[in-house]
Structure formats: C-alpha cells, structure tokens
CSV table of C-alpha atoms in Angstrom, one decimal:
chain,number,residue,atom,x,y,z
A,40,MET,CA,5.2,17.7,-14.0
A,41,ARG,CA,7.9,18.4,-11.5
A,42,VAL,CA,11.3,18.0,-13.1
A,43,LEU,CA,14.6,17.8,-11.3
A,44,ILE,CA,17.5,19.2,-13.3
A,45,ALA,CA,20.7,17.9,-11.8
A,46,PRO,CA,23.6,17.7,-14.2
A,47,ASP,CA,27.3,17.3,-13.6
A,48,SER,CA,29.7,19.6,-15.3
A,49,PHE,CA,30.3,19.2,-19.1
A,50,GLY,CA,34.1,19.0,-19.0
A,51,ASP,CA,35.7,22.3,-19.5
A,52,THR,CA,32.8,23.7,-21.5
A,53,LEU,CA,30.1,24.2,-18.9
A,54,THR,CA,30.0,24.1,-15.1
A,55,ALA,CA,27.2,22.1,-13.5
A,56,ALA,CA,25.4,25.3,-12.7
A,57,GLU,CA,25.7,26.6,-16.3
A,58,ALA,CA,24.5,23.2,-17.6
A,59,ALA,CA,21.5,23.3,-15.3
A,60,ASP,CA,20.6,26.8,-16.4
A,61,ALA,CA,20.9,25.8,-20.1
A,62,ILE,CA,18.8,22.7,-19.7
A,63,ALA,CA,16.2,24.7,-17.8
A,64,ALA,CA,16.0,27.4,-20.4
A,65,GLY,CA,15.5,24.9,-23.2
A,66,TRP,CA,13.0,22.7,-21.3
A,67,SER,CA,10.9,25.7,-20.2
A,68,SER,CA,10.7,27.0,-23.8
A,69,ALA,CA,8.9,23.9,-24.8
A,70,ARG,CA,6.9,22.8,-21.7
A,71,ASP,CA,5.3,24.5,-18.7
A,72,ASP,CA,6.7,22.3,-16.0
A,73,GLU,CA,7.9,23.0,-12.5
A,74,LEU,CA,11.7,22.9,-12.6
A,75,ILE,CA,14.0,22.3,-9.6
A,76,LEU,CA,17.6,23.0,-10.3
A,77,ALA,CA,20.2,21.2,-8.3
A,78,PRO,CA,23.7,21.2,-10.0
A,79,GLN,CA,25.7,18.1,-8.9
A,80,SER,CA,29.3,16.9,-8.8
A,81,ASP,CA,31.1,13.7,-8.0
A,82,GLY,CA,34.1,15.6,-6.6
A,83,GLY,CA,35.3,16.9,-10.0
A,84,PRO,CA,34.7,20.3,-11.6
A,85,GLY,CA,31.9,22.2,-9.9
A,86,PHE,CA,32.4,20.5,-6.5
A,87,VAL,CA,32.8,23.7,-4.6
A,88,ASP,CA,30.0,25.6,-6.4
A,89,ALA,CA,27.6,22.8,-5.7
A,90,LEU,CA,28.5,22.7,-2.0
A,91,ALA,CA,28.6,26.4,-1.6
A,92,ALA,CA,24.9,26.7,-2.5
A,93,ASP,CA,24.2,25.5,1.1
A,94,GLY,CA,26.5,28.1,2.8
A,95,GLY,CA,30.0,28.6,4.0
A,96,GLU,CA,32.7,31.0,2.9
A,97,VAL,CA,34.2,30.7,-0.6
A,98,ILE,CA,37.8,31.6,-0.4
A,99,GLU,CA,40.0,32.5,-3.4
A,100,SER,CA,43.7,31.5,-3.1
A,101,THR,CA,46.6,32.1,-5.3
A,102,VAL,CA,48.5,28.9,-5.9
A,103,SER,CA,50.6,27.0,-8.4
A,104,GLY,CA,48.7,25.7,-11.4
A,105,PRO,CA,49.4,22.4,-13.1
A,106,LEU,CA,52.4,23.7,-15.1
A,107,GLY,CA,53.7,26.1,-12.5
A,108,ASP,CA,51.8,29.2,-13.6
A,109,VAL,CA,50.0,31.1,-10.9
A,110,VAL,CA,46.2,30.4,-10.7
A,111,THR,CA,43.4,31.6,-8.6
A,112,ALA,CA,41.6,28.7,-7.0
A,113,ARG,CA,38.3,28.7,-5.1
A,114,TRP,CA,37.6,26.5,-2.1
A,115,LEU,CA,35.0,26.4,0.6
A,116,LEU,CA,35.4,26.8,4.4
A,117,ASP,CA,32.3,26.0,6.3
A,118,GLY,CA,33.0,26.1,10.0
A,119,ALA,CA,35.9,23.9,10.6
A,120,THR,CA,35.4,21.9,7.4
A,121,ALA,CA,37.3,22.8,4.2
A,122,TYR,CA,36.2,21.6,0.8
A,123,VAL,CA,38.9,21.5,-1.8
A,124,GLU,CA,38.3,21.0,-5.5
A,125,VAL,CA,41.3,19.5,-7.3
A,126,ALA,CA,40.1,20.8,-10.7
A,127,GLN,CA,40.5,24.4,-9.3
A,128,THR,CA,44.3,24.0,-9.2
A,129,VAL,CA,45.2,21.2,-11.6
A,130,GLY,CA,42.3,21.1,-14.0
A,131,LEU,CA,42.7,20.4,-17.7
A,132,GLY,CA,41.4,23.9,-18.4
A,133,LEU,CA,44.2,25.4,-16.5
A,134,LEU,CA,46.9,24.1,-18.8
A,135,GLY,CA,46.6,27.0,-21.1
A,136,ARG,CA,46.8,24.7,-24.1
A,137,SER,CA,45.6,21.4,-25.4
A,138,PRO,CA,46.9,18.5,-23.3
A,139,ASP,CA,49.8,16.7,-24.9
A,140,PRO,CA,52.5,14.1,-23.8
A,141,GLU,CA,54.7,16.9,-22.4
A,142,SER,CA,52.0,18.4,-20.2
A,143,ALA,CA,50.9,14.9,-19.1
A,144,VAL,CA,54.3,14.3,-17.6
A,145,ALA,CA,54.9,17.8,-16.3
A,146,ALA,CA,51.5,18.6,-14.7
A,147,SER,CA,51.7,18.7,-10.9
A,148,SER,CA,49.3,18.6,-8.0
A,149,ARG,CA,51.3,21.1,-6.0
A,150,GLY,CA,48.5,23.6,-5.8
A,151,VAL,CA,46.2,21.1,-4.0
A,152,GLY,CA,48.8,20.8,-1.2
A,153,GLN,CA,49.0,24.6,-1.0
A,154,ILE,CA,45.3,24.9,-0.5
A,155,VAL,CA,45.3,22.1,2.1
A,156,ALA,CA,48.1,23.9,4.0
A,157,GLU,CA,46.1,27.2,3.9
A,158,ALA,CA,43.0,25.4,5.1
A,159,LEU,CA,44.9,24.1,8.1
A,160,THR,CA,46.2,27.6,9.0
A,161,ARG,CA,42.6,28.8,8.9
A,162,GLY,CA,41.7,26.3,11.5
A,163,ALA,CA,40.2,23.5,9.4
A,164,THR,CA,40.0,20.2,11.3
A,165,THR,CA,38.2,18.4,8.5
A,166,VAL,CA,39.5,18.6,4.9
A,167,VAL,CA,37.4,17.1,2.1
A,168,VAL,CA,39.2,16.9,-1.2
A,169,GLY,CA,37.0,16.5,-4.3
A,170,LEU,CA,38.9,14.4,-6.8
A,171,GLY,CA,38.3,14.7,-10.6
A,172,GLY,CA,39.1,16.7,-13.6
A,173,SER,CA,42.8,16.6,-13.0
A,174,SER,CA,45.4,17.2,-15.7
A,175,SER,CA,48.1,15.5,-13.6
A,176,THR,CA,49.2,11.9,-13.1
A,177,ASP,CA,51.8,12.5,-10.5
A,178,GLY,CA,50.3,10.3,-7.8
A,179,GLY,CA,49.9,13.3,-5.5
A,180,ALA,CA,53.6,13.8,-5.3
A,181,GLY,CA,53.2,17.5,-5.9
A,182,MET,CA,50.6,17.8,-3.2
A,183,ILE,CA,52.8,16.1,-0.7
A,184,GLU,CA,55.8,18.1,-1.6
A,185,ALA,CA,53.8,21.3,-1.0
A,186,LEU,CA,53.0,20.0,2.5
A,187,GLY,CA,56.7,19.6,3.2
A,188,GLY,CA,57.3,16.0,2.1
A,189,PRO,CA,55.8,12.7,3.1
A,190,ASP,CA,56.7,12.7,6.8
A,191,ALA,CA,55.9,16.4,7.3
A,192,ALA,CA,52.5,15.8,5.6
A,193,VAL,CA,51.7,12.9,7.9
A,194,ALA,CA,52.5,15.1,10.9
A,195,ALA,CA,50.5,18.1,9.6
A,196,LEU,CA,47.5,16.0,9.1
A,197,ALA,CA,47.7,13.7,12.1
A,198,ASP,CA,44.8,15.4,13.9
A,199,VAL,CA,42.8,16.2,10.8
A,200,ASP,CA,39.8,14.3,9.4
A,201,LEU,CA,41.0,13.9,5.8
A,202,VAL,CA,38.4,12.7,3.3
A,203,ALA,CA,38.9,11.8,-0.4
A,204,ALA,CA,35.6,12.5,-2.2
A,205,THR,CA,35.5,10.4,-5.4
A,206,ASP,CA,33.2,8.0,-7.2
A,207,VAL,CA,36.0,6.6,-9.3
A,208,ASP,CA,37.1,3.3,-7.9
A,209,ASN,CA,40.2,2.7,-10.1
A,210,PRO,CA,43.4,1.5,-8.5
A,211,LEU,CA,46.6,3.5,-8.9
A,212,LEU,CA,48.5,1.0,-11.1
A,213,GLY,CA,47.7,-1.6,-13.8
A,214,PRO,CA,45.4,-1.7,-16.8
A,215,ALA,CA,42.6,-0.1,-14.8
A,216,GLY,CA,44.9,2.4,-13.1
A,217,ALA,CA,45.4,6.1,-13.3
A,218,ALA,CA,47.9,6.2,-16.2
A,219,ALA,CA,46.3,3.5,-18.4
A,220,VAL,CA,42.7,4.7,-18.1
A,221,PHE,CA,42.9,8.4,-17.6
A,222,GLY,CA,46.4,9.3,-19.0
A,223,PRO,CA,45.2,9.4,-22.7
A,224,GLN,CA,42.5,11.9,-21.7
A,225,LYS,CA,45.3,14.1,-20.3
A,226,GLY,CA,47.4,14.0,-23.5
A,227,ALA,CA,49.5,10.9,-22.8
A,228,ASP,CA,50.4,8.7,-25.8
A,229,ALA,CA,51.3,5.0,-25.3
A,230,ASP,CA,55.0,5.8,-24.5
A,231,THR,CA,53.9,8.5,-22.0
A,232,VAL,CA,51.4,6.1,-20.3
A,233,ARG,CA,54.3,3.7,-19.7
A,234,VAL,CA,56.4,6.6,-18.2
A,235,LEU,CA,53.6,7.7,-15.9
A,236,GLU,CA,52.9,4.1,-14.8
A,237,GLU,CA,56.6,3.5,-13.9
A,238,ARG,CA,56.8,6.8,-12.1
A,239,ASN,CA,53.8,6.1,-10.0
A,240,ALA,CA,55.0,2.6,-9.3
A,241,ASP,CA,58.3,4.0,-7.9
A,242,TRP,CA,56.4,6.7,-5.9
A,243,CYS,CA,54.1,4.2,-4.4
A,244,VAL,CA,57.0,2.6,-2.5
A,245,GLU,CA,57.2,5.9,-0.6
A,246,LEU,CA,53.4,6.1,-0.1
A,247,ASP,CA,53.3,2.5,1.2
A,248,ARG,CA,56.1,3.5,3.7
A,249,VAL,CA,54.3,6.4,5.2
A,250,ALA,CA,50.9,4.6,5.2
A,251,GLU,CA,52.4,1.4,6.6
A,252,ARG,CA,50.2,-0.5,4.2
A,253,ALA,CA,49.9,-1.1,0.5
A,254,VAL,CA,47.7,1.7,-1.1
A,255,ALA,CA,48.0,1.1,-4.9
A,256,ASP,CA,45.1,-1.4,-5.1
A,257,LEU,CA,42.7,0.5,-2.8
A,258,PRO,CA,39.5,1.6,-4.5
A,259,GLY,CA,39.9,5.2,-5.5
A,260,ALA,CA,43.7,5.2,-5.4
A,261,GLY,CA,43.8,6.1,-9.1
A,262,ALA,CA,41.4,9.0,-8.8
A,263,ALA,CA,42.6,12.4,-10.1
A,264,GLY,CA,45.9,11.0,-11.5
A,265,GLY,CA,46.7,9.1,-8.3
A,266,LEU,CA,45.9,11.9,-5.8
A,267,GLY,CA,43.6,9.4,-4.3
A,268,ALA,CA,46.5,7.1,-3.4
A,269,ALA,CA,48.4,10.0,-1.8
A,270,LEU,CA,45.4,11.0,0.3
A,271,LEU,CA,44.8,7.4,1.4
A,272,ALA,CA,48.4,7.1,2.3
A,273,LEU,CA,48.0,10.2,4.5
A,274,GLY,CA,45.1,8.6,6.4
A,275,ALA,CA,42.1,9.7,4.3
A,276,THR,CA,38.9,7.9,4.3
A,277,ARG,CA,37.1,7.6,0.9
A,278,THR,CA,33.5,8.7,0.4
A,279,SER,CA,31.2,9.1,-2.5
A,280,GLY,CA,31.5,12.6,-3.9
A,281,ALA,CA,28.1,12.3,-5.6
A,282,ASP,CA,26.5,11.2,-2.3
A,283,LEU,CA,28.2,14.0,-0.4
A,284,VAL,CA,26.9,16.7,-2.8
A,285,ALA,CA,23.5,14.9,-2.9
A,286,GLU,CA,23.2,15.1,0.9
A,287,ARG,CA,24.2,18.8,1.0
A,288,THR,CA,21.9,19.8,-1.8
A,289,ARG,CA,19.1,17.7,-0.2
A,290,ARG,CA,18.6,15.7,-3.3
A,291,HIS,CA,17.3,12.7,-1.4
A,292,GLU,CA,14.4,14.9,-0.1
A,293,VAL,CA,13.5,16.1,-3.5
A,294,MET,CA,13.7,12.9,-5.4
A,295,PRO,CA,10.5,11.3,-4.2
A,296,THR,CA,8.5,14.4,-5.2
A,297,VAL,CA,9.5,14.6,-8.9
A,298,ASP,CA,8.3,12.9,-12.1
A,299,VAL,CA,11.5,13.1,-14.2
A,300,VAL,CA,15.2,13.6,-13.6
A,301,LEU,CA,17.3,15.4,-16.2
A,302,THR,CA,21.0,14.9,-15.7
A,303,GLY,CA,24.1,14.9,-17.9
A,304,GLU,CA,27.8,15.3,-18.3
A,305,GLY,CA,30.4,15.9,-21.0
A,306,LYS,CA,30.8,12.3,-22.1
A,307,PHE,CA,28.4,9.6,-21.2
A,308,ASP,CA,30.3,6.3,-21.6
A,309,SER,CA,31.5,3.2,-19.7
A,310,GLN,CA,33.3,5.4,-17.1
A,311,SER,CA,29.9,6.9,-16.2
A,312,LEU,CA,28.9,3.5,-14.9
A,313,ARG,CA,31.6,3.5,-12.2
A,314,GLY,CA,29.5,5.4,-9.7
A,315,LYS,CA,29.6,8.9,-11.3
A,316,VAL,CA,26.8,11.5,-10.9
A,317,VAL,CA,24.6,10.3,-13.7
A,318,THR,CA,24.4,6.7,-12.6
A,319,ALA,CA,24.2,7.6,-8.9
A,320,LEU,CA,21.2,9.8,-9.8
A,321,ALA,CA,19.6,7.1,-11.9
A,322,GLY,CA,19.9,4.6,-9.1
A,323,ALA,CA,18.3,6.9,-6.6
A,324,ALA,CA,15.6,7.8,-9.1
A,325,ARG,CA,14.8,4.2,-9.8
A,326,GLU,CA,14.2,3.5,-6.1
A,327,HIS,CA,11.3,6.0,-6.3
A,328,GLY,CA,10.0,5.0,-9.7
A,329,VAL,CA,11.3,8.2,-11.3
A,330,ARG,CA,12.5,8.3,-14.9
A,331,THR,CA,16.0,9.5,-15.6
A,332,VAL,CA,16.9,11.2,-18.9
A,333,VAL,CA,20.5,12.0,-19.8
A,334,LEU,CA,21.6,15.0,-21.9
A,335,ALA,CA,25.3,14.6,-22.6
A,336,GLY,CA,28.0,16.2,-24.8
A,337,GLN,CA,28.6,12.8,-26.3
A,338,VAL,CA,26.8,9.5,-25.8
A,339,ARG,CA,28.9,6.4,-26.1
A,340,LEU,CA,26.9,3.8,-24.2
A,341,GLY,CA,24.6,1.2,-25.6
A,342,GLU,CA,21.0,1.0,-24.8
A,343,ASP,CA,21.3,-2.2,-22.9
A,344,ASP,CA,23.8,-0.7,-20.5
A,345,MET,CA,21.7,2.4,-20.1
A,346,ARG,CA,18.6,0.4,-19.3
A,347,ALA,CA,20.6,-1.7,-16.8
A,348,ALA,CA,21.6,1.5,-15.1
A,349,GLY,CA,18.0,2.7,-14.8
A,350,ILE,CA,18.3,5.4,-17.6
A,351,GLU,CA,15.2,5.9,-19.8
A,352,SER,CA,17.0,7.6,-22.7
A,353,ALA,CA,20.2,9.5,-23.5
A,354,HIS,CA,20.6,12.4,-26.0
A,355,SER,CA,23.8,13.8,-27.5
A,356,VAL,CA,24.6,17.5,-27.8
A,357,THR,CA,27.1,16.6,-30.5
A,358,ASP,CA,24.5,14.8,-32.6
A,359,PHE,CA,22.1,17.7,-32.1
A,360,ALA,CA,24.7,20.3,-33.1
A,361,GLY,CA,26.0,18.2,-36.0
A,362,SER,CA,29.7,18.3,-34.9
A,363,VAL,CA,32.0,18.1,-31.9
A,364,ASP,CA,33.4,21.5,-32.7
A,365,LEU,CA,30.1,23.3,-32.6
A,366,ALA,CA,28.9,21.3,-29.5
A,367,MET,CA,32.0,22.5,-27.6
A,368,SER,CA,32.4,26.1,-29.0
A,369,ASP,CA,28.7,26.9,-28.6
A,370,ALA,CA,28.0,24.5,-25.7
A,371,ARG,CA,25.4,26.5,-23.8
A,372,ALA,CA,23.2,27.3,-26.8
A,373,GLN,CA,23.5,23.8,-28.2
A,374,LEU,CA,22.6,22.2,-24.8
A,375,THR,CA,19.6,24.6,-24.5
A,376,GLY,CA,18.5,23.6,-28.0
A,377,LEU,CA,18.8,19.9,-27.3
A,378,ALA,CA,16.8,20.2,-24.1
A,379,ALA,CA,14.1,22.1,-25.9
A,380,ASP,CA,14.0,19.4,-28.7
A,381,VAL,CA,13.8,16.6,-26.2
A,382,ALA,CA,11.0,18.3,-24.2
A,383,ARG,CA,9.1,19.2,-27.4
A,384,THR,CA,9.3,15.8,-29.1
A,385,GLY,CA,8.5,13.8,-25.9
A,386,SER,CA,11.5,11.6,-26.5
A,387,TRP,CA,12.1,11.5,-22.8
A,388,ALA,CA,8.8,9.6,-22.2
C-alpha cells in the first residue's frame, strides 16, 4: 500500500516531524508499505517546520518569551512573505514550569509582535501568523504593545497583507471564547477564567476602535488566547492554517494516490472537530475514498462522532502505554510502539 503519514504535533511532547518519524518507524517494522511523510500543522506548533520543508530562510530571533524571559524563536522568510509561529514565542512549553493561574494571567504575546516588527524591517510585505499552542490569553495586547501600541501598529501594517492562519473558529468572548474554552488548558481556574474574560472584554473596546468594527464575535477571534482578535482588528484576513500547510506540502496532489492516511495529535477530542488538522485530513481523504486512521496521545471522541468526520478508527498512545505519564515521558517510543501494533493487528482496516 501507499500510506500517507501526516500528523500534527503532539502538544509539547513531539513536533509534527518527530511524530511522523515515530509513526513511520513503527509502521515499517510491521508492514512493508510505501510511506510518504508529510508533517502537518493548523497554525500551531510545527507550523514553521512544516512550511520550511518547501523552501525559504528559517531565521532565529531573540525575543521576549511568555513570562518575559528571553527565548530564541524560529520563523520563516520566503521572498517577501514571513511566516510566524505563535507557539515559538508564547508556547506552553516556554513557560519553564507547569501552567497555573499565575502564568495564565501573566503570559504575554509580546514576542509575537517583536518578530512581526523584525519581519517588516527585513522587507516582508505579507505576514502570515500561525495561531495555536499559546500559553497567553491577553487578546494580543502584548503583540500590539511591541508594535508601538494600537495606532502605531495600524500604521506599521497599513501596506502589509496580514493573515491569521487558524482553524479554530471560536470568538473572543463568551462560553465558546478564548478564556472559557482554552483558559483551563493554560492553567486558569474558574476565578482566573473570569479575570481573563473581563480583561479581554475591556481590551476589546480598544480593538473595536482601531478596527472601526466589532471583532469579538468574528470566527477565529478567540484563537491563540485572543491573538486572532488583535490580528483581525489590525486588518488581517483569516485563512485555514491546515489548508495553507496542505497546499505548501502538496498534500492535495498526494491524497488521490494513497490507500491509507495516518494522522494524529496530542488530544483527539471535540475540539478536533472544529477544523483542525485531523478532521481536515479526514475530509480530504473521504473525497477520494481513502481511509483515515488516527493515532493520538489521548482519544476522547466517541465512535459516532469519528465516523461522521470520516475517520476509520482512532488509537490512544496513553492506552497503549498504560498511563499518561509514560505516554508523555516516553512519547516517541510509545507512539512508535502503537503504530507497530496498529499495523500488525490490522486494526486500521
């Protein structure tokens, strides 16, 4: 068979490229198939690496991390187009500790603005910001501050084609908003979620002013802790991060030629159905009659929902490893073992 291996990243444990290598190693130990590796991203962790495979210059910049510590962030400059990965500057893995209520409030997107500013000095006329994997829920206030404030940011980006790459369609505020849905993943307890919600509501008044329209309810405004709202206020258009990566990695050309798609992510749950890599792949595969199999750190989606999304089966690294701790501490080996087990037992068929 021809097998397309196209995972997203597995949170902070494996990049998309590392996950693809692990799945390939396991699968090839059990079956002699032709494997095509195409690591994916929906704009979150691994966005730059997935895009850089098709060329361009990867630049390393020293910027402010989520809690003010200096971090080295990688971004891509391809001609006059800059690709910025939010997770490189404000990712959960850059906190230096487990997320908690204090870090949930303090984490800033300032480093994103610093990279955007550098991209402009290097002549970028298009700036694509991949949204996902953020530890911050500051509504993009840090990013805009790094660009000199709201009015200065608008002026700096007036002649720039700004793009927000995200497959998350959540609004900024409310029960489906950045604080309520994603805050707990970033260490926020119930009281902290309320603090973040109120802070973003106050900040949105300023975003609406510079945008000259209401931005809070726009699809994607809640992406990356509200960075989506800030980008939209600055004139960004929203595009699918998964589709952008798919186009650059020529996934659409490969899809009709394969028999099975192996994909995965850290947690396969209801959020995966909101246009993330896994379901975007499954939808594309279904159009060509290709089966999609998911290997994920954790599987928290029922069979009916999976089938409706076009997914043949889903398999959990945690279940294979026997514990969450082992699945995370030995992620590569456990994912390799799971892939070998799935290939050997034929549970993908």
